[in-house]
Coordinates of C-alpha atoms in Angstrom, one line a residue:
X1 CA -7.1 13.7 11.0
X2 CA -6.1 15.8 14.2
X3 CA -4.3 13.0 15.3
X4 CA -6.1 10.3 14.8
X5 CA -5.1 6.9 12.4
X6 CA -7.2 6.8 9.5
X7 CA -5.2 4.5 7.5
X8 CA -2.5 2.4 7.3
X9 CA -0.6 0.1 5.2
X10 CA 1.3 -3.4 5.3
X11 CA 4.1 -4.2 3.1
X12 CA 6.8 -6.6 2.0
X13 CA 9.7 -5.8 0.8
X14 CA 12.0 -8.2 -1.3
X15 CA 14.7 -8.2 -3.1
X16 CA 12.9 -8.0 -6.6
X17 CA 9.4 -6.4 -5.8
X18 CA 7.7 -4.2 -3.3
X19 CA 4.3 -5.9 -2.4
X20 CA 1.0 -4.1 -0.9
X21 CA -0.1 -7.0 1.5
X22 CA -3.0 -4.7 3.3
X23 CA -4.3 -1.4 3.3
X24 CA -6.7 -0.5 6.0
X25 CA -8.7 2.8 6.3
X26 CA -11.5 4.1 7.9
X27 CA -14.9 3.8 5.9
X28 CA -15.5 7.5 7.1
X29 CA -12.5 8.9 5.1
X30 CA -13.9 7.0 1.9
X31 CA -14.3 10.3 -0.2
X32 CA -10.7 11.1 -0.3
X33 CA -9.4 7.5 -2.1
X34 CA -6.8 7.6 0.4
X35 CA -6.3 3.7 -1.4
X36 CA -5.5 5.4 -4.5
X37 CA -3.1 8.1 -2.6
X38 CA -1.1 5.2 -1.1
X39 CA -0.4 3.1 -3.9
X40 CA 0.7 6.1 -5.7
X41 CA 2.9 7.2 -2.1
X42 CA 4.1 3.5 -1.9
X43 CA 5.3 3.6 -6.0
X44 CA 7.2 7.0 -5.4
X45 CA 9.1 5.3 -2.5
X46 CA 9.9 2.4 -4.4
X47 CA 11.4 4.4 -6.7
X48 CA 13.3 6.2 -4.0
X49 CA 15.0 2.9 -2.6
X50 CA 16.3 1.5 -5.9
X51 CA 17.2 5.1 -6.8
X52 CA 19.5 5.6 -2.9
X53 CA 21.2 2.0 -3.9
X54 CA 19.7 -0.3 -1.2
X55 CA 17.9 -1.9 -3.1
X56 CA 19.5 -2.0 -6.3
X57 CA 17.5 -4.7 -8.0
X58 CA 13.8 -3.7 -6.9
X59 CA 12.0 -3.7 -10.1
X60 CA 8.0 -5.1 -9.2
X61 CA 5.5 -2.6 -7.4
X62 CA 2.6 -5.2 -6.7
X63 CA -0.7 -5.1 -5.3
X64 CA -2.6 -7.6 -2.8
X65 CA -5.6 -10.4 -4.1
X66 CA -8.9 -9.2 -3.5
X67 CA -10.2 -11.6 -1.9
X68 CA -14.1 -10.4 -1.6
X69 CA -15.5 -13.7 -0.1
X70 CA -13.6 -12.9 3.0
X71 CA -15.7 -10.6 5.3
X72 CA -13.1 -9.4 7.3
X73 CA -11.9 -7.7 4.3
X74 CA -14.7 -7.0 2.5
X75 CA -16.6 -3.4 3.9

């Protein structure tokens, strides 16, 4: 907000499947569920890559482990 990164995502894209490695956000911003905004962001541009043709056989939108044992990932 006002310039500043409050969130930010990491992703692989195959040939099959779109997958949602990481998503990363500051704990201030919590009340807005930007996690929830982007997975529904990241589905819509799935959906525009098959759609244009560059990815003709994309088919799987899938999201990361949660791995809550790991405390650099757990906050």
């Amino acid at each position: 907000m006002n310039g500043k990164v409050v969130a930010f995502a990491e992703l692989d894209l195959l040939k099959t499947n779109m997958y949602s490695a990481y998503f990363v956000y500051d704990p201030d911003y919590r009340y807005l569920d930007i996690g929830k905004v982007s997975v529904m962001f990241e589905m819509e541009w799935m959906k525009k890559l098959k759609s244009s043709g560059r990815y003709p056989d994309l088919k799987w939108y899938m999201l990361s482990d949660l791995n809550i044992n790991c405390s650099k990932v757990n906050y």
